[in-house]
Coordinates of N, CA and C and ligand atoms in Angstrom, one line a residue:
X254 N -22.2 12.0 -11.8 CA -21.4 11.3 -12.8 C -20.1 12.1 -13.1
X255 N -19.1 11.3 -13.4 CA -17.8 12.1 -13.7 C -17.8 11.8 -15.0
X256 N -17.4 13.0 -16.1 CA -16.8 13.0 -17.2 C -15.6 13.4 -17.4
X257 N -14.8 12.6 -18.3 CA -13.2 12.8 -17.9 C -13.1 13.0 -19.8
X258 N -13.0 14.3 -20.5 CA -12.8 14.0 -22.0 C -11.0 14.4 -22.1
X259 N -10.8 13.3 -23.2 CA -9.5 13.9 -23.8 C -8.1 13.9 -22.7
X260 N -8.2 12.9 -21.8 CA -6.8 13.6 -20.4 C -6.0 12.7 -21.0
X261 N -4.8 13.5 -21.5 CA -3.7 13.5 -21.0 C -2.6 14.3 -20.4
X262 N -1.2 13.7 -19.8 CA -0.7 14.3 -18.7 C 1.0 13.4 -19.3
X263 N 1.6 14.3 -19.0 CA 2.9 14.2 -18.8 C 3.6 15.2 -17.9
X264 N 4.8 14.3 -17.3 CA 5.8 14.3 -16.1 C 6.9 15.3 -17.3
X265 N 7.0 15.8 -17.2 CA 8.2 16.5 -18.1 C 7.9 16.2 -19.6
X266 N 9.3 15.7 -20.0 CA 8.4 15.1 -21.5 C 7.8 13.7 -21.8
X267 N 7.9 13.0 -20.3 CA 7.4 11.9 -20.4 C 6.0 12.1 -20.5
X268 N 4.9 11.2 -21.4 CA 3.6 11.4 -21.4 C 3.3 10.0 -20.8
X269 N 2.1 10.1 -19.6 CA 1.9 9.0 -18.9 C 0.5 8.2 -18.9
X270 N -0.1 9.5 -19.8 CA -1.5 9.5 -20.1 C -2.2 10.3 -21.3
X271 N -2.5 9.2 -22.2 CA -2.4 9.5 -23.9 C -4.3 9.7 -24.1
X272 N -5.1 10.6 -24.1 CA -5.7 10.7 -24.7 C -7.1 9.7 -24.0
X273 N -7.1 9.8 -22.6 CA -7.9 8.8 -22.0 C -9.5 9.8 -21.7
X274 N -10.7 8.7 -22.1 CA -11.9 9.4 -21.9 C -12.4 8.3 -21.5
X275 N -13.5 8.9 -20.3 CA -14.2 8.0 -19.5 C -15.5 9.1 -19.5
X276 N -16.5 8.0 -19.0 CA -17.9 8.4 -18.1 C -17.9 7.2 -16.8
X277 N -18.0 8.2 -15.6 CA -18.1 7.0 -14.8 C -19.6 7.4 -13.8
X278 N -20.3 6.2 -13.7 CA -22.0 6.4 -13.3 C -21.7 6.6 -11.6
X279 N -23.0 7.4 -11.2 CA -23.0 7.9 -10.4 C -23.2 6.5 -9.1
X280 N -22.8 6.1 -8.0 CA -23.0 4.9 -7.2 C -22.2 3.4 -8.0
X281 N -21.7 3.5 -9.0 CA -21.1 2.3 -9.6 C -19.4 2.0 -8.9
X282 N -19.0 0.7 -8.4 CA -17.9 0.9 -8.4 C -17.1 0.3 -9.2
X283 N -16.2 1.2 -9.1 CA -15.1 1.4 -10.5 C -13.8 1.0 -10.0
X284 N -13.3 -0.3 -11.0 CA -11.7 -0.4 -10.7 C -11.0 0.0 -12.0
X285 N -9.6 0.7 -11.3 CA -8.5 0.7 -12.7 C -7.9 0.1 -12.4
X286 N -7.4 -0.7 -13.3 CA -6.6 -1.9 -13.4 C -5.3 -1.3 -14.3
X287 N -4.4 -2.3 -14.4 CA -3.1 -1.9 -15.2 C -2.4 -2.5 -14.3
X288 N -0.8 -3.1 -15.0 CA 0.7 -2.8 -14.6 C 1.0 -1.5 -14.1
X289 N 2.1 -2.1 -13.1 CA 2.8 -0.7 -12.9 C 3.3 0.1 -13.7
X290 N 3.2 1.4 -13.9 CA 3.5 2.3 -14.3 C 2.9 2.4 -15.0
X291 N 1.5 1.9 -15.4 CA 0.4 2.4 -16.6 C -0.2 3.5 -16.5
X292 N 0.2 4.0 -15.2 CA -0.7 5.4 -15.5 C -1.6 5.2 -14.3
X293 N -2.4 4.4 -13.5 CA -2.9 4.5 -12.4 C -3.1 5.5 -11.7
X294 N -2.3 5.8 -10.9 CA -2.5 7.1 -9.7 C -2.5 8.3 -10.6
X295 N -1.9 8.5 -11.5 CA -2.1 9.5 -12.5 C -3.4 10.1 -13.0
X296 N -4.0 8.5 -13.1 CA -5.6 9.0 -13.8 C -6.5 8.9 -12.6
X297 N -6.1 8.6 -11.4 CA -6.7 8.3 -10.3 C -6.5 9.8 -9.1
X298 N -5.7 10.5 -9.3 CA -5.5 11.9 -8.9 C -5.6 13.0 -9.5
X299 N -5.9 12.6 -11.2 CA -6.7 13.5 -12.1 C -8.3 13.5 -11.7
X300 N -8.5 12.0 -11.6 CA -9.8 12.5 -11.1 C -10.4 12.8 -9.9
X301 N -9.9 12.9 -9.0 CA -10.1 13.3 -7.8 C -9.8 14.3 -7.6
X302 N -9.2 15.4 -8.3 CA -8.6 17.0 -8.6 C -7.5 17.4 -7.6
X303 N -6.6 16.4 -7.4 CA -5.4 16.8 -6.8 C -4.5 16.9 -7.7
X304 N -4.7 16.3 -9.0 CA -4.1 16.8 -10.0 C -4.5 17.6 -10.9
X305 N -3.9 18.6 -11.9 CA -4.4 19.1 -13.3 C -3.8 18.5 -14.5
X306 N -4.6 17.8 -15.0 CA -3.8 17.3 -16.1 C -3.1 18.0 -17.2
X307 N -2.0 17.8 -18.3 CA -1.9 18.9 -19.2 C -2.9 19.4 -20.0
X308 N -3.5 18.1 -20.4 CA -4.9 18.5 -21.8 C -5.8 17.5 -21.5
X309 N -7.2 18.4 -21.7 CA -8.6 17.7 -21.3 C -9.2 18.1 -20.4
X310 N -9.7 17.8 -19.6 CA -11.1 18.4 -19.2 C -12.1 17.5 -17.8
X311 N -12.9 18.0 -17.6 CA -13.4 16.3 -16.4 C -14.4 17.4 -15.8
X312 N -15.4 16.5 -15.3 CA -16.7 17.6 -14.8 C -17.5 16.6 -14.0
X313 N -18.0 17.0 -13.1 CA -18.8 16.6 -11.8 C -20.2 16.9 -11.9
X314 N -21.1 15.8 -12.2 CA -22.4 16.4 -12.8 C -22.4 17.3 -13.9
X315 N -21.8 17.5 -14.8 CA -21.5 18.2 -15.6 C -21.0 19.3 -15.4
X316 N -20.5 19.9 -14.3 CA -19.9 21.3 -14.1 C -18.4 20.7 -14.0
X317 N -18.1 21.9 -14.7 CA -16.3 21.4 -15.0 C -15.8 21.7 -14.1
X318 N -14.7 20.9 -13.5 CA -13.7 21.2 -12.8 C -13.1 22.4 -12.2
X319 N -12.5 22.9 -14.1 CA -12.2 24.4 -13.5 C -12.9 25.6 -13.2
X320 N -14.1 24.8 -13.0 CA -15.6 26.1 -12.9 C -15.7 25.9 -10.9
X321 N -15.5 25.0 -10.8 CA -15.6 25.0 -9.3 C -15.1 25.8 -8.6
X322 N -15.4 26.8 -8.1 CA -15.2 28.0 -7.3 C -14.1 27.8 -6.3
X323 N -14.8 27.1 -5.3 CA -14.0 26.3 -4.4 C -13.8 25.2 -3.9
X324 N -12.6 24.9 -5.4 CA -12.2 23.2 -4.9 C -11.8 22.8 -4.1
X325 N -11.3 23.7 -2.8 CA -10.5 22.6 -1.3 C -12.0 22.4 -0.8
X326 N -13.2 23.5 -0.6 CA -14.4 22.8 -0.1 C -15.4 21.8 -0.7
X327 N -14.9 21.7 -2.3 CA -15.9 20.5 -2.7 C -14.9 19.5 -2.6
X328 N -13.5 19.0 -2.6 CA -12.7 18.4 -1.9 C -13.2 18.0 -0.5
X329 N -13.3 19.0 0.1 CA -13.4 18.5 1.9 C -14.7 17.9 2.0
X330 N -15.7 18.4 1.3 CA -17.0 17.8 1.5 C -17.1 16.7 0.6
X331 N -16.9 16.8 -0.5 CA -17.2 15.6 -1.6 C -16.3 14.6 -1.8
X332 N -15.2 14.5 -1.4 CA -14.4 13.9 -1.8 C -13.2 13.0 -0.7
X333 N -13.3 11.7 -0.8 CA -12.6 11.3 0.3 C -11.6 10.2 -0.1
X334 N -10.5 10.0 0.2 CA -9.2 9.6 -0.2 C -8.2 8.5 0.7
X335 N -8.6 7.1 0.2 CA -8.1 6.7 1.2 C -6.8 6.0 -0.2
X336 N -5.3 5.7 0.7 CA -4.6 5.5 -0.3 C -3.6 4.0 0.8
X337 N -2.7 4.2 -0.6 CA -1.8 2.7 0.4 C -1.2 2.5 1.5
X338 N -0.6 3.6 2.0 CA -0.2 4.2 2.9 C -1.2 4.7 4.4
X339 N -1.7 4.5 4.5 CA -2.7 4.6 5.3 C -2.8 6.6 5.8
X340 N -1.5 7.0 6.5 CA -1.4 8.5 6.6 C -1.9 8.4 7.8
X341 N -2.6 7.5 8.9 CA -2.9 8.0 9.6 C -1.8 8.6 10.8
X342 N -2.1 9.5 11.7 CA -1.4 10.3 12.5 C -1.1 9.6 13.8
X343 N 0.5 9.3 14.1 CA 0.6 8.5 14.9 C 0.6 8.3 16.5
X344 N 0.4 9.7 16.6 CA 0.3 10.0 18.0 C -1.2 10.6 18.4
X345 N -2.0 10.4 17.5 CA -3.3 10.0 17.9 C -3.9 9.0 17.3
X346 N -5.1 8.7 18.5 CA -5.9 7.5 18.9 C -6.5 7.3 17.4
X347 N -6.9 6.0 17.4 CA -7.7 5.8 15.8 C -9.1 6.9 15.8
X348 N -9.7 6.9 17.6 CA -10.5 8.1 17.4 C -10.4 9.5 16.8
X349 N -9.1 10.2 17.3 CA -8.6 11.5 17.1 C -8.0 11.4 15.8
X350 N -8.1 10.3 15.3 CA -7.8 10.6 13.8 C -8.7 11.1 12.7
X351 N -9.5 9.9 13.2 CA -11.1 10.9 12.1 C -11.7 11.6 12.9
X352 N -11.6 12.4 14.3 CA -12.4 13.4 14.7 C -11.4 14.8 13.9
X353 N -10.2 14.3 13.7 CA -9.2 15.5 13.3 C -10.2 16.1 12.2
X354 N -10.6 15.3 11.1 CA -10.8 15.9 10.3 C -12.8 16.1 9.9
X355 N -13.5 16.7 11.0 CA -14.7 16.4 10.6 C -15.1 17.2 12.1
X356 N -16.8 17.5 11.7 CA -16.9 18.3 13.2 C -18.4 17.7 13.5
X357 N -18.6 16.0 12.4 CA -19.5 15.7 13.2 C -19.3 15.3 14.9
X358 N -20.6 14.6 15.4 CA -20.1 14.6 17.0 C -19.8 13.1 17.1
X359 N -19.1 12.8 18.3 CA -18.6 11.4 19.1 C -19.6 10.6 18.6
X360 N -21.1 10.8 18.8 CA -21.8 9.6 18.5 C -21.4 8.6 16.7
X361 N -21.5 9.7 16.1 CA -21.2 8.9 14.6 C -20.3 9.0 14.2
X362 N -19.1 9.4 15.1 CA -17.8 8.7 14.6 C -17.8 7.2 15.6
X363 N -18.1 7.2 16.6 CA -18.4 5.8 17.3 C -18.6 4.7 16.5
X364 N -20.2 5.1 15.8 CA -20.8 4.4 15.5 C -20.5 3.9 13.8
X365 N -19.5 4.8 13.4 CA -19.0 4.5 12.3 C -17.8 3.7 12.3
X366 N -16.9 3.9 13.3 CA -16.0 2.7 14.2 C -16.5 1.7 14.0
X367 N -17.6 1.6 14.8 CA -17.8 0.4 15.0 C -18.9 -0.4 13.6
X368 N -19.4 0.0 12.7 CA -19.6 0.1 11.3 C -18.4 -1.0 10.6
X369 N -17.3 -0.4 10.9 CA -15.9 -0.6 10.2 C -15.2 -2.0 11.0
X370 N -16.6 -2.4 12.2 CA -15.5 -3.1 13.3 C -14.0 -2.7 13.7
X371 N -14.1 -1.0 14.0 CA -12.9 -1.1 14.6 C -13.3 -0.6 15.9
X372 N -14.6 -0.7 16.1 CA -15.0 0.3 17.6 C -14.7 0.0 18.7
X373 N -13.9 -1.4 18.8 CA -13.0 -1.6 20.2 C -11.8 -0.8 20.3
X374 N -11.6 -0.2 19.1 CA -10.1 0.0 18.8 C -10.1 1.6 18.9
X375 N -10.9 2.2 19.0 CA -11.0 3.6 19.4 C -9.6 4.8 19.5
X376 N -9.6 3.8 21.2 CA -8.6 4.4 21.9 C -7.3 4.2 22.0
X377 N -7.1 3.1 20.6 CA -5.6 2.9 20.2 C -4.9 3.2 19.5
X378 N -3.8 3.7 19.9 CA -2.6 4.4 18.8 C -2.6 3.5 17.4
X379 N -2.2 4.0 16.0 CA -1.9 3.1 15.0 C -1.0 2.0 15.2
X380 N 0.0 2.1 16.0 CA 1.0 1.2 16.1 C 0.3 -0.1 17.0
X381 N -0.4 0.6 17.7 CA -1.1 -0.7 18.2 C -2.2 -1.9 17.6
X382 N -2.0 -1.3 16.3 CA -3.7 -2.1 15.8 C -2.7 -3.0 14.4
X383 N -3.5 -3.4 14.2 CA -2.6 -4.2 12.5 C -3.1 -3.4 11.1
X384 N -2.2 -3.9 10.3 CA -2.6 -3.4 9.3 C -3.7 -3.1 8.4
X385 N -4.3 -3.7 8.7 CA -5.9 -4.3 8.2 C -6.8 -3.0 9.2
X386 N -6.2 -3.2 10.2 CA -7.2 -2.1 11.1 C -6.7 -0.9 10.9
X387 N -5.8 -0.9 10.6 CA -5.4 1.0 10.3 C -6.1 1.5 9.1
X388 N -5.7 0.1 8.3 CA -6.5 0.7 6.5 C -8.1 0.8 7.1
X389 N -9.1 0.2 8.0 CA -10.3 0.7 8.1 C -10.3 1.9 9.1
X390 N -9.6 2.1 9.6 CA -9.6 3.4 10.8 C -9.5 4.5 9.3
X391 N -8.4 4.3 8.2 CA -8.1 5.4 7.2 C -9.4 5.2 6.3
X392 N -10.3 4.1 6.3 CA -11.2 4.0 5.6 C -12.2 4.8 6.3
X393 N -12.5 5.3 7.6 CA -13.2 5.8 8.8 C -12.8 7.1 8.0
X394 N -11.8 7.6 8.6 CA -11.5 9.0 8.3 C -11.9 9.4 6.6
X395 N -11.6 8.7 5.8 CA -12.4 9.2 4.6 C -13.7 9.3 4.4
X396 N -14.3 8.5 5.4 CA -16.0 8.7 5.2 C -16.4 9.2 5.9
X397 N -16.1 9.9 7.2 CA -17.1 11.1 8.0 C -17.7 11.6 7.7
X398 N -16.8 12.4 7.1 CA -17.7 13.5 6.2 C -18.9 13.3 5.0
X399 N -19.2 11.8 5.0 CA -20.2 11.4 4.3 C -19.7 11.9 2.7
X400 N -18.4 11.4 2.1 CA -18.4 12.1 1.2 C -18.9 11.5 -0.7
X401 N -19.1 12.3 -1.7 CA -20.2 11.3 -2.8 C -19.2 10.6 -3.4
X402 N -18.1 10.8 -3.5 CA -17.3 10.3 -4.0 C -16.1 9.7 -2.9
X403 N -15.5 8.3 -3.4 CA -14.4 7.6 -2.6 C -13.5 7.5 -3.8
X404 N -12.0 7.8 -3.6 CA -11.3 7.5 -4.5 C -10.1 6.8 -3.6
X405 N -9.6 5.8 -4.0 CA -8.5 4.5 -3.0 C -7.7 3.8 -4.3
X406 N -6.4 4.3 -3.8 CA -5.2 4.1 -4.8 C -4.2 3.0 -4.1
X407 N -4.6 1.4 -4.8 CA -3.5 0.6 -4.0 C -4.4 0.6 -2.5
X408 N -5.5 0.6 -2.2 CA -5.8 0.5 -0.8 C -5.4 -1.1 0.0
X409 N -5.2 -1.8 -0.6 CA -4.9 -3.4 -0.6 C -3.5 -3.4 -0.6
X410 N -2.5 -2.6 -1.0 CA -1.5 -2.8 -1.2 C -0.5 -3.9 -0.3
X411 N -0.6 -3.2 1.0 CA 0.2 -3.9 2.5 C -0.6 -4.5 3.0
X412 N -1.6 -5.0 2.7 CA -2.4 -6.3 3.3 C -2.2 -7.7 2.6
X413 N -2.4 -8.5 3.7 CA -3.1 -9.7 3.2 C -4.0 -10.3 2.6
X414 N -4.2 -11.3 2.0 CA -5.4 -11.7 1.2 C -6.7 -11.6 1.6
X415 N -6.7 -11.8 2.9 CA -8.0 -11.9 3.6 C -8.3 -10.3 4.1
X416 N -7.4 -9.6 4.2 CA -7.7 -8.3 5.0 C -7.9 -7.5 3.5
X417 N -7.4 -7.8 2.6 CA -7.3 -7.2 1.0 C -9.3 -7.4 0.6
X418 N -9.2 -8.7 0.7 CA -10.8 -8.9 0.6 C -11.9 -8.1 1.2
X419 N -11.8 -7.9 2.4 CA -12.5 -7.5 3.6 C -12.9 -6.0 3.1
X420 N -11.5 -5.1 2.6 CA -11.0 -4.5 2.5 C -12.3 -3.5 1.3
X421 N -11.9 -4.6 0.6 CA -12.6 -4.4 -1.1 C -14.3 -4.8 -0.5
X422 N -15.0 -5.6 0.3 CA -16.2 -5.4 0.5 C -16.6 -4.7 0.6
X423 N -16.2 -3.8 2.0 CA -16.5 -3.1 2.6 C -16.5 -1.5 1.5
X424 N -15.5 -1.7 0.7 CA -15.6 -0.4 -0.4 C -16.6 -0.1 -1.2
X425 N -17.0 -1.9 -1.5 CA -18.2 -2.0 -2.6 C -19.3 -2.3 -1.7
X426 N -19.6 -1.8 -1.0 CA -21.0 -1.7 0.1 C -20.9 -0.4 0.2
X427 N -20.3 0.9 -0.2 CA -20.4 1.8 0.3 C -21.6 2.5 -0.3
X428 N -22.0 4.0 -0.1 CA -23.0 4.3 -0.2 C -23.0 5.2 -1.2
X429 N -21.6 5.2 -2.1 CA -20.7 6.5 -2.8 C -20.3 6.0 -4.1
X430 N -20.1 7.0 -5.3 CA -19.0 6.5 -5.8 C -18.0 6.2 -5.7
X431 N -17.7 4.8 -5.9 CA -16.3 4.3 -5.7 C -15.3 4.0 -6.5
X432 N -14.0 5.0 -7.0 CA -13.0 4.9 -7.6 C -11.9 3.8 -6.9
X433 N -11.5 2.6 -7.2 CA -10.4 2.3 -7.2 C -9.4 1.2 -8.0
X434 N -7.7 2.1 -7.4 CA -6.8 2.1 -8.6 C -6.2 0.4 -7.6
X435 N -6.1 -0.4 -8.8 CA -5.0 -1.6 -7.8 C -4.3 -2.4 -9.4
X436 N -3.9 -3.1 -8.8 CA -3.3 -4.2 -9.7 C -3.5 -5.8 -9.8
X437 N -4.2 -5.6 -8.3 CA -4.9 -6.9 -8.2 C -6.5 -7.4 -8.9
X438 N -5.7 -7.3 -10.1 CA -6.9 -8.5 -10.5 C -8.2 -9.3 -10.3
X439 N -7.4 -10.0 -8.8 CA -7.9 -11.0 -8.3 C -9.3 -10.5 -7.4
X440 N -9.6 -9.1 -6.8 CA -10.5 -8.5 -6.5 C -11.8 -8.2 -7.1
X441 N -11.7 -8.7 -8.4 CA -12.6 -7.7 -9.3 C -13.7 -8.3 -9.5
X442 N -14.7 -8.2 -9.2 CA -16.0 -9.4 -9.6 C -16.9 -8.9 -10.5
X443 N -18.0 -9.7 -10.8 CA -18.8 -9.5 -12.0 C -19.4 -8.1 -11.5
X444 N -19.8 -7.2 -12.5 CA -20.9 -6.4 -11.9 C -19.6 -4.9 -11.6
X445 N -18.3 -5.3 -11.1 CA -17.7 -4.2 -11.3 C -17.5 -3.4 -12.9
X446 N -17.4 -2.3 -12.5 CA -16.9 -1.2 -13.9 C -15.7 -1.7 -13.7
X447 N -14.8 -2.3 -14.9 CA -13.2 -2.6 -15.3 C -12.7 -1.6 -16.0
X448 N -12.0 -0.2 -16.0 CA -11.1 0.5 -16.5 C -9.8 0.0 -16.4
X449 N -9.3 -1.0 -17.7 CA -7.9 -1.3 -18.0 C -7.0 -0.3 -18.9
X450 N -5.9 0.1 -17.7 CA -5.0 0.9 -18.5 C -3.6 0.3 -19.0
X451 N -3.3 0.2 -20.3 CA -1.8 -0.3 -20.8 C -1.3 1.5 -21.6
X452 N -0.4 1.5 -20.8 CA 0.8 2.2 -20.8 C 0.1 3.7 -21.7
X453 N -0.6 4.2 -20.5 CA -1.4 5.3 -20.3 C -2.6 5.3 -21.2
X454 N -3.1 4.2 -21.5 CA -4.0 4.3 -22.8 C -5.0 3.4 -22.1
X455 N -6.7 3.6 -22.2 CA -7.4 2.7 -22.2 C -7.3 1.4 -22.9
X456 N -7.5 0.1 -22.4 CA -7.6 -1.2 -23.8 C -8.7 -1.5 -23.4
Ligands
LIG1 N1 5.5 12.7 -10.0 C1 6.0 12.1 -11.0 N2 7.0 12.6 -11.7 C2 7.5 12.0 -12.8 N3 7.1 10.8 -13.2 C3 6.1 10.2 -12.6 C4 5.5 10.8 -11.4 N4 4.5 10.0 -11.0 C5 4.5 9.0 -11.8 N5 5.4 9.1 -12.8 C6 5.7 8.1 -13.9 O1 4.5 8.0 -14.6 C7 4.2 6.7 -15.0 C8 2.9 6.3 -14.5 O2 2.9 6.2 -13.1 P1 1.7 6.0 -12.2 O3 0.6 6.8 -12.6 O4 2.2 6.0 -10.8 O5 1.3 4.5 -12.6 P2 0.7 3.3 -11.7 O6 0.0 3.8 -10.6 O7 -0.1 2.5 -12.7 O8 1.9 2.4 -11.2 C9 5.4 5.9 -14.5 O9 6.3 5.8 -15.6 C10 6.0 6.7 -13.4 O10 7.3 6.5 -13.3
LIG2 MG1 0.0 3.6 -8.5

């Protein structure tokens, strides 16, 4: 479970995030919702610990944050990041993209390919595949590592409706906590956790 007490955060003297507390269950998937600029990636990179907020606190099974010894290894193991942007690397194969970062072997990245239906697409550069298949190749590389936590900011952003859907199944089938930040509404079905943010504040 993640506990998030008390966060807020401001950009200089701008405050972007007023006082927000959550509990979020362990295997539940979780959407934040909001307008732009409510604060989304903000509370969505606080809890993933690529950010430190100014005030508050957040703990992983109850061990805090700043007690974690070493957060780039519970990062690299625990925690996987797929965002709007996809990031993947363009001068390697959709394979050499999630082998870059993982030292499982060829078989279960294959078989996680093709998991993802992209396992025809292996041996293809990003520019060769569409957008829909790059966001699952970047959805590949965030799960190798079998990680307990997924956090995906805007993962839908540059797709289409149907690849945006696909997109969101495939997240809420996972086997993990699932954090994700969008704006689209239209994704959200019964049974999801709804965190709506207006203008850095839970409503
Ligand atoms: N790195 C930054 N520096 C300064 N201001 C920022 C930064 N990132 C976001 N902001 C501001 O914080 C507010 C919330 O942004 P953000 O968390 O990106 O919201 P959302 O993801 O909901 O669009 C916005 O007003 C935005 O302009
Ligand atoms: Mg955002």
């Amino acid at each position: 479970m993640i506990q998030a007490e008390h966060i807020s955060h401001r950009y200089g003297s701008e405050k972007v995030l007023d006082d927000v507390s959550l509990d979020i269950e362990k295997g539940r998937f979780t959407v934040i919702t909001g307008e732009s600029g409510s604060g989304k990636s903000t509370l969505l990179s606080i809890l993933s610990t690529l950010l430190v907020p100014t005030e508050g606190s957040l703990s992983f099974d109850g061990l805090q944050s700043t007690r974690i010894k070493k957060i780039d290894r519970f990062r690299n193991e625990s925690v996987g990041f797929v965002f709007q942007f996809h990031y993947l690397i363009s001068h390697l194969t959709v394979y050499e993209n999630v082998a870059l970062v993982t030292k499982a072997p060829r078989e279960k990245i294959t078989a996680l390919l093709e998991s993802l239906e992209i396992g025809p697409l292996a041996d293809k550069y990003p520019d060769e595949i569409s957008g829909g298949q790059r966001q699952r190749a970047a959805i590949a590389r965030a799960l190798i590592n079998k990680p307990r936590y997924i956090f995906a900011d805007e993962p839908t952003g540059n797709l289409d409706s149907r690849n945006s859907q696909a997109v969101f199944d495939l997240l809420r089938a996972l086997d993990a906590t699932v954090i994700v930040a969008t704006h689209d509404h239209s994704r959200i079905l019964p049974g999801d956790r709804v965190i709506a943010l207006k203008d850095g504040s839970i409503c």
